[in-house]
């Protein structure tokens, strides 16, 4: 059974929080500030939103917590940094990423999910490609980021057509390198997520061969280093609440959200808005259904001999809001 960290779960903790709230801010801030180091990617819309507005810095000031931001090109290096103690909290990563980190022995705590967005990642081919079905990918070179949600989507798509990873030539590439290889004709297909998916559709006319609909729910997970989750559940509660508010604002204001986000990530507003329409941005606690799919992902990677050992996802700790 998963261990659960409950903010304000005991009478003693509640009393402690009440006493802290009663102290003058100057008294609480007298000591050196604790740090919250957050890792994020260009696809981490909600964290980038909070970063751009200084929201967490303001929300965490009463807890005497300073925030630092660290950008990564993909999810697996981000969780590796989390494991070695270089950061404390990971912005959203695709749901195929945590099993890779856990298989490497990472001590991670599941914090939250964004609910499913199956259309927010897809297998694409060039607009002039003769490929019209997944079955035609047999023997072809396909670009994708190892350990990303795109990796699992490809496995599921191949399996649905009687194929496996040995039937294609994998090209493990970051989003930037994957797009260059795709547009240069060096790969037959590319498996990618938003906003990169919307960008290659709008800017290069890429054609979607298949997305995650009916194949893969595609949840995005927020994770913390387990020692940090055990020590600062109050910080996680604050971050969780702000992520929920950010997600609600972006879904309720798609135009303004795209206008804000576009220059931050170097895309045009129309592309960002198209990407945002495919993402749920609904931040929720990690539930049994999400963990069951984590197990299914882990088992699939073990079966494909991509992960070295079987995992029991239920053994990983889960933080839950009060």
Short mmCIF file of C-alpha atoms in Angstrom, two decimals, residues 2-315:
data_model
loop_
_atom_site.label_atom_id
_atom_site.label_comp_id
_atom_site.label_asym_id
_atom_site.label_seq_id
_atom_site.Cartn_x
_atom_site.Cartn_y
_atom_site.Cartn_z
CA UNK A 2 1.24 3.49 -0.80
CA UNK A 3 2.41 5.65 2.04
CA UNK A 4 0.56 8.92 2.26
CA UNK A 5 1.80 12.26 3.50
CA UNK A 6 -1.11 14.34 4.79
CA UNK A 7 -0.52 18.06 5.34
CA UNK A 8 -2.04 19.13 8.66
CA UNK A 9 -2.99 15.51 9.34
CA UNK A 10 -2.59 15.50 13.11
CA UNK A 11 -3.72 17.69 15.97
CA UNK A 12 -0.09 18.49 16.74
CA UNK A 13 0.58 19.62 13.18
CA UNK A 14 -2.58 21.74 13.18
CA UNK A 15 -1.52 23.38 16.44
CA UNK A 16 1.93 24.01 15.02
CA UNK A 17 0.52 25.64 11.91
CA UNK A 18 -1.80 27.76 14.02
CA UNK A 19 1.07 28.99 16.17
CA UNK A 20 3.15 29.73 13.09
CA UNK A 21 0.32 31.77 11.62
CA UNK A 22 0.13 33.78 14.82
CA UNK A 23 3.77 34.79 14.69
CA UNK A 24 4.70 38.08 13.03
CA UNK A 25 6.05 37.58 9.52
CA UNK A 26 9.36 39.15 10.49
CA UNK A 27 9.79 36.63 13.30
CA UNK A 28 9.07 33.69 11.02
CA UNK A 29 11.44 35.02 8.36
CA UNK A 30 14.26 35.74 10.78
CA UNK A 31 16.21 32.59 9.98
CA UNK A 32 17.74 31.71 6.61
CA UNK A 33 15.10 30.86 4.03
CA UNK A 34 14.47 27.25 3.14
CA UNK A 35 14.70 26.51 -0.59
CA UNK A 36 12.33 24.92 -3.07
CA UNK A 37 14.16 23.99 -6.28
CA UNK A 38 11.73 23.32 -9.12
CA UNK A 39 12.60 21.55 -12.37
CA UNK A 40 10.49 22.23 -15.45
CA UNK A 41 10.37 21.82 -19.25
CA UNK A 42 9.01 24.00 -22.04
CA UNK A 43 5.86 21.87 -21.96
CA UNK A 44 5.35 22.62 -18.23
CA UNK A 45 2.68 25.22 -18.87
CA UNK A 46 1.32 25.60 -15.35
CA UNK A 47 4.70 25.88 -13.66
CA UNK A 48 5.89 28.34 -16.30
CA UNK A 49 2.73 30.37 -15.68
CA UNK A 50 3.46 30.49 -11.94
CA UNK A 51 7.13 31.25 -12.62
CA UNK A 52 6.37 34.15 -14.96
CA UNK A 53 4.09 35.82 -12.40
CA UNK A 54 6.17 35.16 -9.29
CA UNK A 55 3.14 33.44 -7.78
CA UNK A 56 4.98 30.80 -5.79
CA UNK A 57 7.54 33.25 -4.49
CA UNK A 58 4.69 35.30 -2.99
CA UNK A 59 2.67 32.31 -1.76
CA UNK A 60 5.65 30.68 -0.07
CA UNK A 61 7.09 33.82 1.52
CA UNK A 62 5.02 33.36 4.73
CA UNK A 63 6.59 29.90 5.04
CA UNK A 64 10.07 31.45 4.68
CA UNK A 65 10.71 29.48 1.48
CA UNK A 66 12.68 30.82 -1.49
CA UNK A 67 12.12 29.38 -4.98
CA UNK A 68 14.68 28.61 -7.67
CA UNK A 69 13.89 27.41 -11.21
CA UNK A 70 15.82 24.89 -13.33
CA UNK A 71 14.94 24.10 -16.96
CA UNK A 72 15.40 20.64 -18.54
CA UNK A 73 15.00 19.49 -22.13
CA UNK A 74 12.98 16.37 -21.26
CA UNK A 75 11.41 14.48 -18.40
CA UNK A 76 13.95 11.75 -17.73
CA UNK A 77 16.91 14.08 -16.96
CA UNK A 78 14.51 16.12 -14.83
CA UNK A 79 13.67 13.12 -12.64
CA UNK A 80 17.31 12.07 -12.54
CA UNK A 81 18.07 15.50 -11.07
CA UNK A 82 15.26 14.98 -8.59
CA UNK A 83 16.73 11.65 -7.55
CA UNK A 84 20.25 12.93 -6.93
CA UNK A 85 19.02 15.88 -4.89
CA UNK A 86 19.71 18.61 -7.45
CA UNK A 87 16.05 19.71 -7.32
CA UNK A 88 13.17 19.13 -4.90
CA UNK A 89 10.05 19.20 -7.06
CA UNK A 90 9.36 18.25 -10.66
CA UNK A 91 6.88 20.07 -12.83
CA UNK A 92 4.68 17.82 -14.91
CA UNK A 93 6.29 14.93 -16.75
CA UNK A 94 4.53 12.43 -18.99
CA UNK A 95 3.30 9.34 -17.26
CA UNK A 96 5.85 7.05 -18.90
CA UNK A 97 8.72 8.89 -17.22
CA UNK A 98 8.34 7.95 -13.52
CA UNK A 99 8.71 4.18 -14.09
CA UNK A 100 12.13 4.77 -15.69
CA UNK A 101 13.28 6.80 -12.70
CA UNK A 102 11.87 4.29 -10.21
CA UNK A 103 13.59 1.41 -12.02
CA UNK A 104 16.87 3.26 -11.53
CA UNK A 105 16.23 3.35 -7.78
CA UNK A 106 14.94 6.91 -7.50
CA UNK A 107 13.22 7.83 -4.23
CA UNK A 108 10.26 9.74 -5.59
CA UNK A 109 6.88 10.72 -4.19
CA UNK A 110 3.86 11.14 -6.44
CA UNK A 111 2.34 14.57 -5.73
CA UNK A 112 -0.37 15.33 -8.31
CA UNK A 113 -1.59 14.64 -11.82
CA UNK A 114 -3.08 16.55 -14.69
CA UNK A 115 -6.09 14.53 -15.81
CA UNK A 116 -5.95 12.71 -19.18
CA UNK A 117 -5.14 14.55 -22.42
CA UNK A 118 -4.89 11.70 -24.95
CA UNK A 119 -4.86 13.99 -28.01
CA UNK A 120 -1.94 16.05 -26.72
CA UNK A 121 0.65 13.67 -28.14
CA UNK A 122 0.75 11.81 -31.44
CA UNK A 123 2.74 9.98 -34.08
CA UNK A 124 3.25 12.36 -37.01
CA UNK A 125 4.56 11.93 -40.54
CA UNK A 126 5.48 14.54 -43.12
CA UNK A 127 2.62 15.88 -45.23
CA UNK A 128 4.02 14.20 -48.36
CA UNK A 129 4.74 10.87 -46.65
CA UNK A 130 3.28 7.73 -48.26
CA UNK A 131 2.72 6.26 -44.77
CA UNK A 132 -0.97 6.11 -43.91
CA UNK A 133 -1.08 3.47 -41.16
CA UNK A 134 0.94 2.36 -38.15
CA UNK A 135 1.52 -1.00 -39.82
CA UNK A 136 3.60 0.79 -42.47
CA UNK A 137 6.05 1.92 -39.80
CA UNK A 138 7.57 -1.58 -39.79
CA UNK A 139 11.27 -1.31 -40.61
CA UNK A 140 11.17 2.49 -40.45
CA UNK A 141 13.28 4.84 -38.35
CA UNK A 142 11.13 6.65 -35.79
CA UNK A 143 12.19 9.53 -33.56
CA UNK A 144 10.99 9.89 -29.97
CA UNK A 145 12.33 10.80 -26.55
CA UNK A 146 13.30 7.72 -24.54
CA UNK A 147 11.18 7.36 -21.42
CA UNK A 148 8.68 10.03 -22.46
CA UNK A 149 4.95 9.50 -22.85
CA UNK A 150 5.65 9.39 -26.58
CA UNK A 151 7.71 6.26 -26.00
CA UNK A 152 4.80 4.42 -24.43
CA UNK A 153 2.35 5.70 -27.04
CA UNK A 154 4.56 4.20 -29.73
CA UNK A 155 4.72 0.85 -27.92
CA UNK A 156 0.94 0.76 -27.58
CA UNK A 157 0.39 1.77 -31.21
CA UNK A 158 2.80 -0.87 -32.47
CA UNK A 159 1.27 -3.58 -30.28
CA UNK A 160 -2.21 -2.73 -31.55
CA UNK A 161 -0.93 -3.53 -35.06
CA UNK A 162 0.92 -6.72 -34.13
CA UNK A 163 4.33 -5.04 -34.00
CA UNK A 164 6.96 -4.44 -31.34
CA UNK A 165 9.87 -2.08 -30.82
CA UNK A 166 12.16 -4.58 -32.56
CA UNK A 167 10.13 -4.07 -35.74
CA UNK A 168 11.19 -0.42 -36.03
CA UNK A 169 14.49 1.46 -35.79
CA UNK A 170 14.32 3.71 -32.72
CA UNK A 171 15.96 7.14 -32.81
CA UNK A 172 16.09 8.43 -29.22
CA UNK A 173 16.05 12.21 -29.69
CA UNK A 174 15.12 15.30 -27.69
CA UNK A 175 12.21 17.38 -29.06
CA UNK A 176 14.56 19.85 -30.78
CA UNK A 177 16.70 17.13 -32.36
CA UNK A 178 13.63 15.09 -33.21
CA UNK A 179 12.09 17.93 -35.15
CA UNK A 180 15.31 18.57 -37.06
CA UNK A 181 15.56 14.89 -37.99
CA UNK A 182 11.88 14.80 -38.93
CA UNK A 183 11.94 17.87 -41.16
CA UNK A 184 15.26 16.82 -42.67
CA UNK A 185 13.82 13.50 -43.78
CA UNK A 186 16.18 11.49 -41.57
CA UNK A 187 13.29 9.69 -39.84
CA UNK A 188 10.01 8.41 -41.24
CA UNK A 189 7.92 9.47 -38.26
CA UNK A 190 8.15 11.41 -35.03
CA UNK A 191 6.28 10.76 -31.78
CA UNK A 192 5.84 14.04 -29.94
CA UNK A 193 3.70 15.96 -27.48
CA UNK A 194 2.31 19.48 -27.24
CA UNK A 195 3.29 22.26 -27.71
CA UNK A 196 5.85 20.72 -30.09
CA UNK A 197 3.05 18.74 -31.75
CA UNK A 198 1.00 21.83 -32.54
CA UNK A 199 4.12 23.66 -33.71
CA UNK A 200 5.15 21.00 -36.26
CA UNK A 201 1.55 20.72 -37.48
CA UNK A 202 1.12 24.43 -38.05
CA UNK A 203 4.63 25.31 -39.17
CA UNK A 204 5.62 22.24 -41.19
CA UNK A 205 2.27 20.75 -42.14
CA UNK A 206 2.94 17.50 -40.30
CA UNK A 207 0.13 14.97 -40.52
CA UNK A 208 -1.11 13.06 -37.48
CA UNK A 209 -0.94 9.35 -38.11
CA UNK A 210 -2.35 8.42 -34.70
CA UNK A 211 -2.85 10.08 -31.32
CA UNK A 212 -3.52 8.58 -27.91
CA UNK A 213 -7.30 8.34 -28.24
CA UNK A 214 -8.46 4.86 -27.12
CA UNK A 215 -4.82 3.85 -26.62
CA UNK A 216 -3.25 5.88 -23.85
CA UNK A 217 -4.81 8.32 -21.36
CA UNK A 218 -1.68 10.50 -21.16
CA UNK A 219 -1.72 11.96 -17.68
CA UNK A 220 1.08 14.26 -16.60
CA UNK A 221 2.59 13.75 -13.15
CA UNK A 222 4.12 16.10 -10.60
CA UNK A 223 6.68 14.43 -8.33
CA UNK A 224 8.86 15.38 -5.39
CA UNK A 225 12.02 13.96 -3.86
CA UNK A 226 10.69 11.77 -1.05
CA UNK A 227 12.85 13.36 1.69
CA UNK A 228 11.50 16.78 0.69
CA UNK A 229 7.91 15.54 0.58
CA UNK A 230 8.28 14.14 4.08
CA UNK A 231 9.87 17.33 5.38
CA UNK A 232 7.80 20.04 3.67
CA UNK A 233 4.28 18.80 3.12
CA UNK A 234 3.11 22.37 3.82
CA UNK A 235 5.08 23.63 0.81
CA UNK A 236 3.62 20.94 -1.43
CA UNK A 237 0.12 21.92 -0.29
CA UNK A 238 0.75 25.53 -1.30
CA UNK A 239 2.18 24.56 -4.69
CA UNK A 240 -0.70 22.16 -5.31
CA UNK A 241 -3.30 24.85 -4.65
CA UNK A 242 -1.56 27.34 -6.94
CA UNK A 243 -1.28 24.74 -9.73
CA UNK A 244 -5.01 24.12 -9.51
CA UNK A 245 -5.74 27.84 -9.77
CA UNK A 246 -3.35 28.25 -12.71
CA UNK A 247 -4.96 25.35 -14.58
CA UNK A 248 -8.45 26.74 -14.08
CA UNK A 249 -7.39 30.18 -15.33
CA UNK A 250 -5.72 28.83 -18.48
CA UNK A 251 -8.75 26.74 -19.44
CA UNK A 252 -11.15 29.62 -18.77
CA UNK A 253 -8.99 32.15 -20.66
CA UNK A 254 -7.53 30.32 -23.70
CA UNK A 255 -6.82 33.47 -25.73
CA UNK A 256 -5.09 35.52 -23.02
CA UNK A 257 -3.28 32.39 -21.80
CA UNK A 258 -1.85 31.80 -25.27
CA UNK A 259 -0.84 35.47 -25.65
CA UNK A 260 1.05 35.24 -22.35
CA UNK A 261 2.65 31.87 -22.98
CA UNK A 262 3.73 32.31 -26.61
CA UNK A 263 6.72 34.64 -26.09
CA UNK A 264 7.80 32.69 -22.99
CA UNK A 265 8.35 29.51 -25.03
CA UNK A 266 9.12 31.10 -28.39
CA UNK A 267 5.98 30.10 -30.31
CA UNK A 268 3.16 32.09 -31.87
CA UNK A 269 -0.06 32.52 -29.89
CA UNK A 270 -2.22 30.53 -32.33
CA UNK A 271 0.05 27.50 -31.97
CA UNK A 272 0.03 27.73 -28.19
CA UNK A 273 -3.75 28.07 -28.08
CA UNK A 274 -4.12 24.98 -30.30
CA UNK A 275 -1.87 23.05 -27.93
CA UNK A 276 -3.70 24.26 -24.85
CA UNK A 277 -7.04 23.10 -26.22
CA UNK A 278 -5.74 19.51 -26.19
CA UNK A 279 -4.40 19.63 -22.62
CA UNK A 280 -6.74 19.22 -19.64
CA UNK A 281 -4.67 21.30 -17.18
CA UNK A 282 -6.93 19.93 -14.43
CA UNK A 283 -4.72 19.27 -11.42
CA UNK A 284 -5.98 16.49 -9.15
CA UNK A 285 -4.66 14.15 -6.45
CA UNK A 286 -2.96 10.98 -7.65
CA UNK A 287 -5.70 8.34 -7.62
CA UNK A 288 -5.82 4.56 -7.94
CA UNK A 289 -6.63 4.68 -11.64
CA UNK A 290 -3.54 6.77 -12.36
CA UNK A 291 -1.33 4.44 -10.33
CA UNK A 292 -2.82 1.39 -12.08
CA UNK A 293 -1.85 2.89 -15.42
CA UNK A 294 1.63 3.57 -14.06
CA UNK A 295 1.86 -0.13 -13.34
CA UNK A 296 0.64 -0.98 -16.85
CA UNK A 297 3.28 1.30 -18.34
CA UNK A 298 6.02 -0.20 -16.19
CA UNK A 299 4.97 -3.74 -17.11
CA UNK A 300 4.96 -2.88 -20.82
CA UNK A 301 8.48 -1.47 -20.63
CA UNK A 302 9.70 -4.56 -18.77
CA UNK A 303 8.10 -6.83 -21.35
CA UNK A 304 9.77 -4.85 -24.13
CA UNK A 305 13.09 -5.28 -22.25
CA UNK A 306 13.44 -1.51 -21.97
CA UNK A 307 13.24 -1.53 -18.16
CA UNK A 308 15.63 -3.91 -16.37
CA UNK A 309 13.33 -5.11 -13.61
CA UNK A 310 9.71 -5.40 -12.55
CA UNK A 311 8.32 -2.55 -10.50
CA UNK A 312 5.58 -2.46 -7.89
CA UNK A 313 4.22 1.05 -8.26
CA UNK A 314 2.06 0.69 -5.14
CA UNK A 315 5.26 0.69 -3.08
#
